[in-house]
Short mmCIF file of C-alpha atoms in Angstrom, two decimals:
data_model
loop_
_atom_site.label_atom_id
_atom_site.label_comp_id
_atom_site.label_asym_id
_atom_site.label_seq_id
_atom_site.Cartn_x
_atom_site.Cartn_y
_atom_site.Cartn_z
CA MET A 289 -22.40 17.24 29.28
CA SER A 290 -24.17 19.04 32.01
CA ILE A 291 -27.80 18.29 34.12
CA ASP A 292 -29.31 20.12 36.10
CA LEU A 293 -29.74 18.39 39.37
CA ARG A 294 -31.59 21.22 41.35
CA GLY A 295 -34.83 19.88 43.26
CA VAL A 296 -35.64 16.62 44.71
CA VAL A 297 -34.27 13.05 42.63
CA VAL A 298 -35.46 10.28 44.34
CA ALA A 299 -33.60 6.96 44.82
CA THR A 300 -36.31 4.80 44.02
CA ALA A 301 -37.37 1.52 45.85
CA LEU A 302 -37.60 -1.59 43.76
CA PRO A 303 -40.88 -3.75 43.78
CA TYR A 304 -41.14 -7.33 43.54
CA ARG A 305 -43.46 -9.91 42.99
CA GLU A 306 -43.37 -13.78 43.75
CA ASP A 307 -41.94 -16.15 41.68
CA PRO A 308 -40.31 -19.28 42.34
CA SER A 309 -38.36 -19.27 39.10
CA ALA A 310 -36.84 -15.97 40.39
CA PRO A 311 -33.83 -14.91 42.31
CA ALA A 312 -34.71 -15.50 46.12
CA GLY A 313 -38.05 -16.30 44.63
CA LEU A 314 -38.97 -12.68 43.91
CA ALA A 315 -39.05 -11.36 40.42
CA VAL A 316 -38.97 -7.34 39.68
CA ASP A 317 -42.46 -6.17 39.18
CA GLU A 318 -42.07 -3.82 36.41
CA GLU A 319 -45.62 -2.68 36.12
CA ARG A 320 -45.43 -1.42 39.67
CA PHE A 321 -42.16 0.44 39.57
CA ALA A 322 -43.19 2.18 36.35
CA GLU A 323 -46.25 3.29 38.18
CA HIS A 324 -44.23 4.63 41.14
CA CYS A 325 -41.68 6.46 38.84
CA ALA A 326 -44.68 8.16 37.51
CA TRP A 327 -46.17 8.92 40.77
CA LEU A 328 -43.06 10.54 41.84
CA LEU A 329 -42.93 12.73 38.79
CA GLU A 330 -46.49 13.66 38.97
CA ASN A 331 -46.00 14.77 42.52
CA GLY A 332 -43.52 17.05 41.41
CA CYS A 333 -39.97 15.32 41.87
CA ARG A 334 -37.41 16.37 39.48
CA GLY A 335 -36.46 12.94 38.43
CA VAL A 336 -35.66 9.17 39.63
CA GLY A 337 -32.73 7.47 40.41
CA PRO A 338 -32.96 3.34 39.60
CA ASN A 339 -30.19 0.75 41.02
CA GLY A 340 -28.83 2.78 43.72
CA SER A 341 -28.77 1.28 47.20
CA LEU A 342 -32.15 1.73 47.72
CA GLY A 343 -32.83 -0.03 44.45
CA GLU A 344 -31.21 -3.04 45.59
CA TYR A 345 -28.67 -2.85 42.59
CA SER A 346 -26.39 -5.65 44.18
CA SER A 347 -29.07 -8.19 44.26
CA LEU A 348 -30.10 -7.74 40.89
CA THR A 349 -29.42 -9.76 37.71
CA ASP A 350 -27.61 -8.04 34.97
CA ALA A 351 -30.84 -8.01 32.85
CA GLU A 352 -32.91 -6.94 35.74
CA ARG A 353 -30.32 -4.03 36.34
CA ARG A 354 -30.51 -2.87 32.91
CA ARG A 355 -34.39 -3.22 32.55
CA ALA A 356 -34.77 -0.87 35.60
CA VAL A 357 -32.70 2.00 33.96
CA GLN A 358 -35.02 1.36 30.69
CA VAL A 359 -38.56 1.17 32.88
CA ALA A 360 -37.73 4.38 34.33
CA VAL A 361 -36.46 6.26 31.05
CA GLU A 362 -39.67 4.87 29.38
CA THR A 363 -41.59 6.46 32.28
CA ALA A 364 -40.41 9.57 32.51
CA ARG A 365 -40.98 9.90 28.71
CA THR A 366 -44.24 9.65 29.04
CA THR A 367 -45.26 11.08 32.48
CA SER A 368 -46.47 14.65 32.76
CA THR A 369 -45.02 16.70 35.13
CA PRO A 370 -46.47 19.51 37.14
CA SER A 371 -43.49 21.81 35.61
CA GLY A 372 -44.39 20.45 32.11
CA GLU A 373 -40.53 19.55 31.93
CA ARG A 374 -39.56 15.96 31.57
CA GLY A 375 -38.31 14.05 34.70
CA ILE A 376 -34.72 13.08 34.54
CA VAL A 377 -33.15 9.65 35.30
CA VAL A 378 -29.63 9.18 36.80
CA ALA A 379 -28.82 5.82 37.03
CA GLY A 380 -26.58 3.91 39.45
CA VAL A 381 -23.57 2.43 38.19
CA HIS A 382 -21.92 1.31 40.99
CA ALA A 383 -19.33 -1.73 40.95
CA PRO A 384 -16.42 -3.24 42.13
CA GLY A 385 -13.94 -1.81 39.52
CA TRP A 386 -13.85 1.02 36.95
CA HIS A 387 -14.41 -1.53 34.06
CA GLN A 388 -17.62 -2.87 35.71
CA ALA A 389 -18.72 0.62 36.51
CA LYS A 390 -18.13 2.07 33.28
CA HIS A 391 -19.87 -0.80 31.05
CA TRP A 392 -22.96 0.18 33.47
CA ALA A 393 -22.49 3.94 32.16
CA GLN A 394 -22.19 2.74 28.78
CA VAL A 395 -25.60 0.85 28.97
CA ALA A 396 -27.22 3.27 31.11
CA ALA A 397 -26.32 5.85 27.96
CA GLU A 398 -27.51 3.55 25.07
CA ASP A 399 -30.73 3.37 27.30
CA GLY A 400 -31.21 6.98 27.32
CA ALA A 401 -30.34 7.86 31.21
CA ASP A 402 -29.79 11.68 31.46
CA GLY A 403 -26.94 11.33 34.04
CA LEU A 404 -24.91 8.59 36.35
CA LEU A 405 -24.51 8.16 40.42
CA CYS A 406 -21.42 6.52 40.92
CA LEU A 407 -19.80 4.96 44.22
CA PRO A 408 -16.02 4.53 44.40
CA PRO A 409 -14.97 1.14 43.97
CA THR A 410 -17.09 -1.18 45.87
CA MET A 411 -15.66 -4.28 48.09
CA TYR A 412 -12.33 -2.84 47.83
CA ARG A 413 -10.70 0.17 50.09
CA SER A 414 -9.30 2.22 47.39
CA THR A 415 -6.31 4.51 47.22
CA PRO A 416 -7.14 7.95 46.33
CA ALA A 417 -5.69 7.72 43.02
CA GLN A 418 -7.49 4.43 42.38
CA VAL A 419 -10.68 6.46 43.34
CA VAL A 420 -10.05 9.26 40.69
CA GLU A 421 -9.05 6.72 37.94
CA HIS A 422 -12.41 5.01 39.02
CA PHE A 423 -14.08 8.47 37.98
CA GLU A 424 -12.12 9.06 34.89
CA GLN A 425 -13.25 6.14 33.57
CA VAL A 426 -16.78 6.27 34.07
CA ALA A 427 -17.01 10.12 33.33
CA SER A 428 -15.12 9.05 29.85
CA VAL A 429 -18.30 7.75 28.66
CA GLY A 430 -19.63 11.15 28.35
CA LEU A 431 -22.92 11.25 30.76
CA PRO A 432 -22.96 13.81 33.45
CA VAL A 433 -21.65 12.05 36.61
CA MET A 434 -22.74 12.53 40.22
CA VAL A 435 -20.11 10.85 42.50
CA TYR A 436 -21.39 9.58 45.90
CA ASN A 437 -19.40 9.66 48.91
CA ASN A 438 -20.78 6.91 51.43
CA PRO A 439 -17.77 5.67 53.30
CA PHE A 440 -20.17 3.60 55.53
CA ASP A 441 -20.85 1.36 52.58
CA THR A 442 -17.74 1.44 50.71
CA LYS A 443 -14.98 2.46 53.33
CA VAL A 444 -13.82 4.82 51.26
CA ASP A 445 -14.01 8.82 52.29
CA LEU A 446 -14.45 11.32 49.50
CA VAL A 447 -12.93 13.99 52.00
CA PRO A 448 -13.23 17.61 50.36
CA SER A 449 -9.65 17.32 49.30
CA LEU A 450 -10.18 14.48 47.09
CA VAL A 451 -13.63 15.72 46.06
CA ALA A 452 -11.82 18.82 44.73
CA GLU A 453 -9.58 17.01 42.65
CA ILE A 454 -12.36 14.46 41.20
CA ALA A 455 -14.28 18.05 40.21
CA GLN A 456 -11.55 18.52 37.60
CA ILE A 457 -12.34 15.56 35.58
CA ASP A 458 -14.43 16.37 32.66
CA ASN A 459 -18.18 15.53 32.94
CA VAL A 460 -18.38 15.13 36.71
CA VAL A 461 -20.62 17.33 37.94
CA ALA A 462 -21.81 16.93 41.46
CA VAL A 463 -20.96 14.87 44.58
CA LYS A 464 -23.72 13.33 46.79
CA GLU A 465 -22.77 13.73 49.89
CA PHE A 466 -23.70 10.87 52.70
CA SER A 467 -21.03 11.36 55.10
CA GLY A 468 -23.40 13.34 57.93
CA ASP A 469 -20.55 15.86 58.08
CA VAL A 470 -22.47 19.02 56.92
CA ARG A 471 -19.38 21.31 57.50
CA ARG A 472 -18.07 19.43 54.30
CA ALA A 473 -20.23 21.78 51.61
CA PHE A 474 -18.51 24.82 52.70
CA GLU A 475 -15.03 23.08 52.31
CA ILE A 476 -15.85 21.32 49.13
CA ALA A 477 -16.96 24.97 47.62
CA GLU A 478 -13.71 26.33 49.08
CA LEU A 479 -11.53 24.02 47.72
CA CYS A 480 -12.87 23.62 44.48
CA GLU A 481 -12.71 27.57 43.78
CA ALA A 482 -8.67 27.48 44.91
CA ALA A 483 -8.14 24.83 42.33
CA GLY A 484 -10.09 26.43 39.80
CA THR A 485 -13.08 24.22 39.28
CA GLN A 486 -16.59 23.83 41.04
CA ILE A 487 -18.96 20.93 41.91
CA ASP A 488 -22.46 20.81 42.93
CA VAL A 489 -23.04 19.26 46.31
CA ILE A 490 -26.23 17.20 46.31
CA ALA A 491 -27.86 16.27 49.78
CA GLY A 492 -27.69 12.70 50.19
CA ALA A 493 -28.81 11.82 53.28
CA ASP A 494 -32.43 12.71 54.33
CA ASP A 495 -31.96 13.32 57.92
CA VAL A 496 -29.43 16.31 57.08
CA LEU A 497 -31.17 17.81 54.22
CA MET A 498 -31.84 21.18 56.03
CA GLU A 499 -28.23 21.89 57.35
CA LEU A 500 -26.71 20.76 53.91
CA MET A 501 -28.91 23.23 51.86
CA LEU A 502 -28.29 25.67 54.27
CA ASP A 503 -24.32 25.41 53.89
CA GLY A 504 -24.93 25.55 49.75
CA ALA A 505 -26.43 22.03 48.73
CA VAL A 506 -28.44 22.69 45.38
CA GLY A 507 -30.30 19.71 45.36
CA TRP A 508 -31.54 16.16 47.13
CA PHE A 509 -30.90 12.63 46.13
CA ALA A 510 -33.37 10.89 48.38
CA GLY A 511 -35.07 8.06 49.87
CA PHE A 512 -37.90 9.09 51.98
CA PRO A 513 -39.71 10.99 48.97
CA ASN A 514 -40.57 7.57 48.07
CA VAL A 515 -43.29 7.66 50.98
CA PHE A 516 -43.86 11.61 50.88
CA PRO A 517 -42.92 12.88 47.50
CA ARG A 518 -45.35 16.01 47.58
CA GLU A 519 -43.90 16.84 51.45
CA ALA A 520 -40.23 16.42 49.98
CA VAL A 521 -40.98 18.92 47.19
CA GLU A 522 -42.70 21.41 49.26
CA LEU A 523 -39.56 21.24 51.82
CA TYR A 524 -37.09 21.40 49.22
CA ASP A 525 -38.93 24.48 47.59
CA LEU A 526 -39.40 26.46 50.90
CA MET A 527 -35.62 26.10 51.40
CA THR A 528 -34.58 27.51 47.84
CA SER A 529 -37.06 30.51 48.51
CA GLY A 530 -35.60 31.23 51.88
CA ARG A 531 -38.69 30.37 53.54
CA TYR A 532 -36.64 28.64 56.33
CA ALA A 533 -39.12 28.93 59.45
CA GLU A 534 -41.89 27.26 57.44
CA ALA A 535 -39.29 24.82 56.23
CA ARG A 536 -37.90 24.00 59.62
CA GLU A 537 -41.85 23.54 60.79
CA LEU A 538 -42.36 20.83 57.97
CA TYR A 539 -39.03 19.10 58.54
CA THR A 540 -39.64 18.57 62.43
CA GLN A 541 -42.42 16.86 61.32
CA LEU A 542 -40.46 14.43 58.95
CA VAL A 543 -36.99 13.98 60.39
CA THR A 544 -37.49 11.17 62.89
CA LEU A 545 -38.50 9.12 60.43
CA PHE A 546 -36.15 10.65 58.11
CA ARG A 547 -33.24 8.97 60.67
CA TRP A 548 -33.90 5.84 59.35
CA ASP A 549 -32.27 6.75 55.60
CA SER A 550 -29.06 6.79 57.58
CA ARG A 551 -29.45 3.38 59.49
CA THR A 552 -28.44 -0.39 58.18
CA GLU A 553 -32.23 -1.22 57.64
CA PHE A 554 -32.83 2.06 55.46
CA VAL A 555 -34.11 -0.06 52.43
CA GLN A 556 -36.45 -2.30 54.58
CA ALA A 557 -37.69 0.87 56.69
CA ILE A 558 -38.68 2.99 53.57
CA LYS A 559 -40.38 -0.04 51.58
CA LEU A 560 -42.48 -0.53 55.05
CA SER A 561 -43.17 3.30 54.98
CA MET A 562 -44.29 2.99 51.53
CA ASP A 563 -47.05 0.20 52.80
CA VAL A 564 -48.20 1.91 55.77
CA VAL A 565 -49.11 5.40 53.43
CA GLY A 566 -50.97 3.10 51.16
CA ARG A 567 -48.11 2.71 48.57
CA PHE A 568 -46.46 -0.88 47.85
CA GLY A 569 -42.93 -1.38 49.18
CA GLY A 570 -42.98 -5.21 49.79
CA VAL A 571 -40.15 -7.24 50.77
CA CYS A 572 -36.18 -6.80 50.05
CA ARG A 573 -34.13 -9.72 48.28
CA PRO A 574 -31.05 -11.12 50.30
CA PRO A 575 -28.99 -10.22 51.87
CA ARG A 576 -31.72 -7.71 53.29
CA GLY A 577 -33.47 -9.71 55.76
CA ALA A 578 -36.97 -8.90 57.42
CA LEU A 579 -37.22 -6.04 60.37
CA SER A 580 -37.46 -6.97 63.61
CA ALA A 581 -40.96 -6.83 65.31
CA ALA A 582 -39.78 -3.98 67.44
CA GLN A 583 -38.39 -2.36 64.65
CA VAL A 584 -41.86 -2.90 62.50
CA ALA A 585 -43.64 -1.20 65.38
CA THR A 586 -41.24 1.88 65.32
CA ILE A 587 -41.50 2.53 61.93
CA THR A 588 -45.15 2.26 61.70
CA ALA A 589 -45.91 4.37 64.54
CA GLU A 590 -43.19 6.73 63.16
CA THR A 591 -45.08 7.13 59.74
CA GLU A 592 -48.36 7.21 61.21
CA ARG A 593 -47.22 9.98 63.41
CA ALA A 594 -45.73 11.92 60.27
CA VAL A 595 -48.68 11.40 58.35
CA ALA A 596 -51.05 13.06 61.12
CA ALA A 597 -48.80 15.74 61.73
CA VAL A 598 -48.32 17.06 58.16
CA GLU A 599 -52.06 17.02 57.86
CA GLN A 600 -52.42 19.40 61.00
CA LEU A 601 -49.94 21.63 59.54
CA ARG A 602 -51.48 21.76 56.43
CA SER A 603 -54.89 22.31 57.91
CA ARG A 604 -53.15 24.86 60.28
CA ARG A 605 -51.73 27.12 57.35
CA GLY A 606 -54.88 26.80 55.03
CA ALA A 607 -56.57 27.96 58.41
CA GLY A 608 -54.19 30.89 58.43
CA VAL A 609 -53.19 30.14 62.01
#
């Protein structure tokens, strides 16, 4: 199977509401989550990605995790998008072992997901052979798979040579590259070509978006578009149309804030930034705790500065300056 991963697919944040009977006193707010997914798609995002790290998948019950995909699929099927195309749903199926990840892949397929995002085995420093087996098992379900290279969280680095090997697995179509090493895009393409295969590179860290797209990334699996979906789509479109000077001008206004996407507190930071712009981010479940007062002040100021700068930029462009 194949999937078009060009465009901005948002790793969706998950809202909670207070409920003493729920884990940590917080229940998933399905109504707000559906509204948020719809808002992202209505603002031009290509799709949504429930149950990623930003969606706090590891803090959810099995029932909550499945329901997050169902809500995203139901919303994508009923939301009108600017392009007229239905938004896609790329479900996270991360798990410690392939038997668990494969289970979540099967469940996602049953619930109508269009594709899968999958880390290597979590909580275990796997060997390359074990990593390949992990992805073979997940891909055997039949949905397109985007493998996720996040060596900071998994302690497993999908280096270009390993990606080229994984790319030979049927149904593996893309790699979400989060290492921060933008040199890898070219090397992945070169090694895949030498092996007679191909894989799409997807920008996975917001603060290296431009660099990765210049080097060949075709899509953006993103965090801060939860806050700035319209601006994210504009930035992506400027890059794909070769209007690099305009893209850099917009990127410059956002990249200071985007750096939080590569920090330990990225979930809390993005949720706070959502609150600052008038959306609903809210709190996180454990183990993600509250931000410090200094972090709150910094993120708030950086968000407000980005909003003002983008508005000023739009005003200048509208005036033909």
